[in-house]
Short mmCIF file of C-alpha atoms in Angstrom, two decimals:
data_model
loop_
_atom_site.label_atom_id
_atom_site.label_comp_id
_atom_site.label_asym_id
_atom_site.label_seq_id
_atom_site.Cartn_x
_atom_site.Cartn_y
_atom_site.Cartn_z
CA UNK A 3 14.77 -5.58 15.73
CA UNK A 4 16.83 -5.22 12.51
CA UNK A 5 14.99 -6.08 9.28
CA UNK A 6 17.62 -8.48 8.18
CA UNK A 7 17.27 -10.77 11.18
CA UNK A 8 14.70 -13.38 11.91
CA UNK A 9 13.95 -14.61 15.39
CA UNK A 10 11.49 -17.23 14.55
CA UNK A 11 8.09 -15.21 14.44
CA UNK A 12 6.59 -12.95 12.05
CA UNK A 13 5.90 -9.34 12.69
CA UNK A 14 2.71 -8.26 10.94
CA UNK A 15 2.14 -5.02 12.23
CA UNK A 16 2.35 -2.40 9.32
CA UNK A 17 4.56 -0.11 11.30
CA UNK A 18 7.25 -2.83 10.74
CA UNK A 19 10.74 -1.28 11.85
CA UNK A 20 9.38 2.22 12.09
CA UNK A 21 9.65 1.97 15.81
CA UNK A 22 8.50 5.67 16.52
CA UNK A 23 5.25 4.81 14.44
CA UNK A 24 4.84 1.67 16.38
CA UNK A 25 5.12 3.55 19.63
CA UNK A 26 2.56 6.12 18.29
CA UNK A 27 0.15 3.33 17.51
CA UNK A 28 0.47 2.05 21.07
CA UNK A 29 -0.43 5.63 22.32
CA UNK A 30 -3.40 5.93 20.02
CA UNK A 31 -4.83 2.67 21.02
CA UNK A 32 -4.69 4.16 24.64
CA UNK A 33 -6.37 7.20 23.63
CA UNK A 34 -3.25 9.41 23.45
CA UNK A 35 -2.35 11.57 20.19
CA UNK A 36 0.79 13.56 21.25
CA UNK A 37 3.22 11.07 19.69
CA UNK A 38 1.02 10.71 16.53
CA UNK A 39 1.29 14.40 16.05
CA UNK A 40 5.31 14.11 16.40
CA UNK A 41 5.53 11.38 13.81
CA UNK A 42 3.21 13.07 11.42
CA UNK A 43 4.89 16.42 11.74
CA UNK A 44 8.46 14.94 11.29
CA UNK A 45 7.17 13.52 7.99
CA UNK A 46 6.06 16.55 6.35
CA UNK A 47 9.13 16.46 4.20
CA UNK A 48 8.65 12.84 3.10
CA UNK A 49 5.26 12.24 1.50
CA UNK A 50 5.50 8.59 1.17
CA UNK A 51 6.38 8.20 4.84
CA UNK A 52 3.60 10.83 5.72
CA UNK A 53 1.09 8.90 3.80
CA UNK A 54 2.15 5.57 5.16
CA UNK A 55 2.23 6.82 8.89
CA UNK A 56 -1.05 8.53 8.60
CA UNK A 57 -2.78 5.51 7.17
CA UNK A 58 -1.41 3.21 9.69
CA UNK A 59 -2.41 5.56 12.63
CA UNK A 60 -5.82 5.96 11.22
CA UNK A 61 -6.17 2.21 11.23
CA UNK A 62 -5.63 2.27 14.81
CA UNK A 63 -7.89 5.27 15.45
CA UNK A 64 -10.83 4.40 13.45
CA UNK A 65 -12.75 2.54 15.82
CA UNK A 66 -12.49 5.20 18.65
CA UNK A 67 -13.23 8.97 19.03
CA UNK A 68 -9.43 10.00 19.20
CA UNK A 69 -9.38 11.77 15.80
CA UNK A 70 -12.46 13.72 16.54
CA UNK A 71 -11.25 14.57 20.12
CA UNK A 72 -7.71 15.61 18.79
CA UNK A 73 -9.33 17.66 15.97
CA UNK A 74 -11.55 19.45 18.69
CA UNK A 75 -8.83 20.15 21.03
CA UNK A 76 -5.89 20.99 18.63
CA UNK A 77 -7.21 21.66 15.07
CA UNK A 78 -3.79 21.75 13.19
CA UNK A 79 -2.39 19.89 10.08
CA UNK A 80 -1.56 16.82 11.66
CA UNK A 81 -5.01 16.37 13.61
CA UNK A 82 -6.75 17.53 10.51
CA UNK A 83 -4.79 14.90 8.35
CA UNK A 84 -5.54 11.95 10.79
CA UNK A 85 -9.32 13.00 10.79
CA UNK A 86 -9.41 12.69 7.07
CA UNK A 87 -7.71 9.32 7.07
CA UNK A 88 -10.08 8.06 9.68
CA UNK A 89 -12.90 9.31 7.84
CA UNK A 90 -11.65 7.99 4.57
CA UNK A 91 -11.32 4.32 6.13
CA UNK A 92 -14.67 4.41 7.70
CA UNK A 93 -16.17 5.27 4.42
CA UNK A 94 -14.42 2.39 2.59
CA UNK A 95 -15.23 -0.02 5.28
CA UNK A 96 -19.01 1.04 4.98
CA UNK A 97 -18.84 0.66 1.29
CA UNK A 98 -17.23 -2.87 1.48
CA UNK A 99 -19.79 -3.93 3.93
CA UNK A 100 -22.73 -2.36 1.80
CA UNK A 101 -23.60 -0.12 4.62
CA UNK A 102 -26.69 2.09 3.79
CA UNK A 103 -24.67 4.98 5.43
CA UNK A 104 -22.02 4.86 2.86
CA UNK A 105 -22.98 7.90 0.97
CA UNK A 106 -23.14 9.99 4.21
CA UNK A 107 -19.64 8.67 5.26
CA UNK A 108 -18.21 9.31 1.68
CA UNK A 109 -19.43 13.05 2.13
CA UNK A 110 -17.91 13.46 5.43
CA UNK A 111 -14.49 11.99 4.30
CA UNK A 112 -14.53 14.27 1.40
CA UNK A 113 -15.19 17.28 3.26
CA UNK A 114 -12.43 16.26 5.90
CA UNK A 115 -9.91 15.66 3.04
CA UNK A 116 -10.72 19.14 1.63
CA UNK A 117 -10.00 20.73 5.00
CA UNK A 118 -6.82 18.80 5.36
CA UNK A 119 -5.66 20.02 1.96
CA UNK A 120 -6.12 23.67 2.86
CA UNK A 121 -4.08 23.25 5.92
CA UNK A 122 -0.90 22.08 3.93
CA UNK A 123 -1.76 22.80 0.21
CA UNK A 124 1.74 21.22 -0.76
CA UNK A 125 0.89 17.90 1.02
CA UNK A 126 -0.58 15.27 -1.53
CA UNK A 127 -1.88 12.96 1.28
CA UNK A 128 -5.38 14.42 1.61
CA UNK A 129 -5.64 14.09 -2.23
CA UNK A 130 -4.60 10.65 -1.98
CA UNK A 131 -7.36 9.92 0.53
CA UNK A 132 -9.63 11.53 -2.05
CA UNK A 133 -8.41 9.08 -4.56
CA UNK A 134 -9.14 6.14 -2.26
CA UNK A 135 -12.74 7.45 -2.20
CA UNK A 136 -12.82 7.46 -6.04
CA UNK A 137 -13.69 3.80 -6.02
CA UNK A 138 -16.92 4.70 -4.21
CA UNK A 139 -17.75 7.74 -6.01
CA UNK A 140 -16.71 6.24 -9.50
CA UNK A 141 -15.68 9.57 -11.45
CA UNK A 142 -15.36 8.93 -15.09
CA UNK A 143 -12.96 11.51 -16.53
CA UNK A 144 -11.62 10.80 -20.10
CA UNK A 145 -8.16 9.04 -20.10
CA UNK A 146 -5.10 10.54 -21.66
CA UNK A 147 -3.49 9.38 -24.78
CA UNK A 148 -1.37 6.34 -24.71
CA UNK A 149 -3.43 3.71 -23.26
CA UNK A 150 -4.91 0.92 -25.44
CA UNK A 151 -8.45 0.86 -23.82
CA UNK A 152 -8.58 4.55 -22.75
CA UNK A 153 -10.41 3.44 -19.58
CA UNK A 154 -12.22 6.38 -18.01
CA UNK A 155 -11.49 7.09 -14.37
CA UNK A 156 -10.39 9.64 -11.56
CA UNK A 157 -7.68 11.02 -14.07
CA UNK A 158 -8.14 14.59 -12.96
CA UNK A 159 -7.70 13.67 -9.29
CA UNK A 160 -4.73 11.46 -10.12
CA UNK A 161 -3.18 14.26 -12.20
CA UNK A 162 -3.55 16.63 -9.09
CA UNK A 163 -1.72 14.23 -6.74
CA UNK A 164 1.29 13.51 -9.11
CA UNK A 165 1.41 17.32 -9.70
CA UNK A 166 2.41 17.62 -5.99
CA UNK A 167 4.37 14.43 -5.94
CA UNK A 168 5.12 12.51 -9.19
CA UNK A 169 6.01 9.11 -7.84
CA UNK A 170 3.80 9.05 -4.88
CA UNK A 171 3.35 5.37 -3.99
CA UNK A 172 -0.10 5.26 -2.35
CA UNK A 173 -1.55 7.38 -4.92
CA UNK A 174 -0.40 4.96 -7.88
CA UNK A 175 -1.87 1.97 -5.90
CA UNK A 176 -5.02 3.68 -5.14
CA UNK A 177 -5.50 4.68 -8.61
CA UNK A 178 -4.74 1.28 -9.89
CA UNK A 179 -7.38 -0.22 -7.39
CA UNK A 180 -10.09 1.97 -9.02
CA UNK A 181 -9.95 -0.38 -11.96
CA UNK A 182 -10.01 -3.68 -10.10
CA UNK A 183 -12.98 -5.70 -10.95
CA UNK A 184 -14.24 -5.99 -7.29
CA UNK A 185 -14.60 -2.22 -7.32
CA UNK A 186 -16.53 -2.03 -10.77
CA UNK A 187 -13.58 -2.02 -13.07
CA UNK A 188 -12.74 -4.51 -15.83
CA UNK A 189 -9.69 -6.80 -16.35
CA UNK A 190 -8.56 -4.83 -19.76
CA UNK A 191 -8.61 -1.62 -17.90
CA UNK A 192 -6.77 -2.95 -14.96
CA UNK A 193 -3.84 -4.36 -17.22
CA UNK A 194 -3.92 -1.09 -19.32
CA UNK A 195 -3.47 1.15 -16.29
CA UNK A 196 -0.92 -1.14 -14.61
CA UNK A 197 1.15 -1.23 -17.61
CA UNK A 198 0.93 2.57 -18.32
CA UNK A 199 1.71 3.57 -14.64
CA UNK A 200 4.57 1.05 -14.42
CA UNK A 201 6.20 2.01 -17.78
CA UNK A 202 6.21 5.77 -16.91
CA UNK A 203 8.03 5.20 -13.68
CA UNK A 204 11.69 5.10 -13.45
CA UNK A 205 13.28 1.60 -13.78
CA UNK A 206 14.55 2.04 -10.17
CA UNK A 207 11.00 2.80 -8.67
CA UNK A 208 8.96 0.42 -6.62
CA UNK A 209 5.91 1.35 -8.95
CA UNK A 210 7.45 -0.90 -11.58
CA UNK A 211 5.75 -3.71 -9.36
CA UNK A 212 2.36 -2.43 -10.28
CA UNK A 213 1.73 -5.12 -12.87
CA UNK A 214 2.59 -7.85 -10.32
CA UNK A 215 -0.10 -6.17 -7.92
CA UNK A 216 -2.66 -6.46 -10.83
CA UNK A 217 -1.48 -9.95 -11.30
CA UNK A 218 -2.25 -10.95 -7.58
CA UNK A 219 -5.54 -9.30 -7.83
CA UNK A 220 -6.53 -11.24 -10.97
CA UNK A 221 -5.48 -14.60 -9.34
CA UNK A 222 -8.34 -17.16 -9.10
CA UNK A 223 -7.77 -20.14 -6.89
CA UNK A 224 -10.42 -22.03 -8.63
CA UNK A 225 -8.70 -21.56 -12.02
CA UNK A 226 -6.74 -24.71 -12.84
CA UNK A 227 -3.02 -24.15 -12.82
CA UNK A 228 -3.41 -20.32 -12.47
CA UNK A 229 -0.38 -20.16 -10.07
CA UNK A 230 1.60 -20.87 -13.22
CA UNK A 231 1.08 -17.40 -14.54
CA UNK A 232 4.07 -16.09 -12.39
CA UNK A 233 6.32 -18.38 -14.58
CA UNK A 234 5.32 -16.66 -17.74
CA UNK A 235 8.45 -14.74 -19.31
CA UNK A 236 6.73 -11.34 -18.99
CA UNK A 237 6.15 -11.59 -15.10
CA UNK A 238 9.60 -13.15 -14.69
CA UNK A 239 11.14 -10.30 -16.38
CA UNK A 240 9.03 -7.66 -14.42
CA UNK A 241 10.15 -9.23 -11.15
CA UNK A 242 13.86 -9.40 -12.24
CA UNK A 243 13.98 -5.99 -13.35
CA UNK A 244 12.70 -4.88 -9.88
CA UNK A 245 15.14 -7.05 -8.37
CA UNK A 246 17.98 -5.58 -10.40
CA UNK A 247 17.07 -2.03 -10.49
CA UNK A 248 14.98 -1.27 -7.31
CA UNK A 249 16.02 -3.88 -4.72
CA UNK A 250 19.71 -2.54 -4.41
CA UNK A 251 18.32 0.90 -3.45
CA UNK A 252 16.87 -0.65 -0.23
CA UNK A 253 19.76 0.88 2.03
CA UNK A 254 18.52 4.21 0.98
CA UNK A 255 15.12 3.63 2.83
CA UNK A 256 14.49 4.93 6.08
CA UNK A 257 12.23 2.03 6.93
CA UNK A 258 11.77 -1.34 5.27
CA UNK A 259 9.15 -1.24 2.53
CA UNK A 260 7.63 -4.43 3.54
CA UNK A 261 4.75 -4.47 1.27
CA UNK A 262 6.68 -3.74 -1.95
CA UNK A 263 9.32 -6.27 -0.89
CA UNK A 264 6.40 -9.01 -0.21
CA UNK A 265 5.18 -8.63 -3.78
CA UNK A 266 8.75 -8.78 -5.26
CA UNK A 267 9.61 -11.86 -2.98
CA UNK A 268 6.42 -13.55 -3.94
CA UNK A 269 6.81 -12.94 -7.62
CA UNK A 270 10.39 -14.13 -7.74
CA UNK A 271 9.38 -17.28 -5.63
CA UNK A 272 6.47 -18.11 -7.88
CA UNK A 273 8.85 -17.58 -10.92
CA UNK A 274 11.19 -20.11 -9.51
CA UNK A 275 13.92 -17.51 -8.90
CA UNK A 276 14.64 -18.95 -5.45
CA UNK A 277 18.05 -17.40 -4.92
CA UNK A 278 16.85 -13.84 -5.49
CA UNK A 279 13.59 -14.55 -3.55
CA UNK A 280 15.92 -15.70 -0.72
CA UNK A 281 17.86 -12.32 -0.69
CA UNK A 282 14.62 -10.20 -0.72
CA UNK A 283 13.01 -12.40 2.05
CA UNK A 284 16.23 -12.12 4.02
CA UNK A 285 16.10 -8.28 3.84
CA UNK A 286 12.49 -8.27 5.09
CA UNK A 287 13.84 -9.98 8.12
CA UNK A 288 10.59 -10.88 10.57
CA UNK A 289 8.54 -8.27 9.00
CA UNK A 290 5.55 -9.52 6.84
CA UNK A 291 2.34 -8.31 5.08
CA UNK A 292 -0.67 -10.28 4.31
CA UNK A 293 -0.68 -9.41 0.69
CA UNK A 294 0.07 -11.08 -1.68
CA UNK A 295 0.48 -14.24 0.10
CA UNK A 296 -3.13 -14.21 1.38
CA UNK A 297 -4.35 -14.48 -2.21
CA UNK A 298 -3.09 -18.26 -2.10
CA UNK A 299 -4.32 -19.06 1.40
CA UNK A 300 -3.50 -18.21 5.11
CA UNK A 301 -0.54 -15.76 4.63
CA UNK A 302 1.57 -17.28 7.47
CA UNK A 303 1.37 -20.62 5.85
CA UNK A 304 2.17 -19.39 2.41
CA UNK A 305 5.03 -17.05 3.57
CA UNK A 306 6.35 -20.10 5.48
CA UNK A 307 6.17 -22.28 2.46
CA UNK A 308 8.11 -19.74 0.52
CA UNK A 309 10.78 -19.30 3.13
CA UNK A 310 11.30 -23.03 3.49
CA UNK A 311 11.67 -23.45 -0.31
CA UNK A 312 14.34 -20.77 -0.18
CA UNK A 313 16.24 -22.35 2.48
CA UNK A 314 15.55 -19.70 5.01
CA UNK A 315 14.50 -20.17 8.86
CA UNK A 316 10.65 -20.50 9.54
CA UNK A 317 8.69 -20.28 12.68
CA UNK A 318 8.94 -23.03 15.02
CA UNK A 319 5.10 -23.87 15.17
CA UNK A 320 5.55 -24.70 11.44
#
């Protein structure tokens, strides 16, 4: 299904229009790993795609023994990476559920990430997985110069990742998440880091959307008129900048960057830039992500509300 079409129903699966990944997910659910090996190996030269594919595949495999079985039968770079990602997800889920076994699972995940990093030393993805675990481990390295609040955090680990891949998308998002209040961070640190990361990125980078991610994270539905924050000039300018400098580069992407487009479309819509939001939503086609729409309620209802306001087709059930 082309990304610029809409056939009346949303497609929520994170594989979106990466059809090879979608087929590999089906195989993983059925207990088969050969196609997962193919899509991960094929992505060795594109770290953002390798990170995305390994994370999506791990989300499909985390509730089964496929990763362990594959690692035992064929211990190579792809099986080792999937095992690291699965172990990472299990540790994060345990932490969120306050599971007493979280510490053990974090240790297992850390060891799995180190093993994967040894397999392909140039691949930042295992280090990105370690960065995800940082919100549990809470390393407090001193911040570099240039940040107003100088918040301590996993700066050494982040530096290692960007030394391998300077604009790695997931690494930046994982690093910012370390400073979210729900993971033990503070509002001042979150804003400081979001600003620092976005401003060091090229104007044409989707990382310029990071302040909008922080804004969605801060949203409090109980706060009166909080939704109006997106109309403030600084956030309208941030969204408009990404629309002008990043959105035109969409044809260069191998697959539709649904989550980044969702943050952009949402910010434009909330900032009353319906014409621009319409273009972004149209480019997404039927593909959808739950964030940031879920911040305001049921994501399908919120996305439908935005599409309707922008004069776009909506699912018939609505």
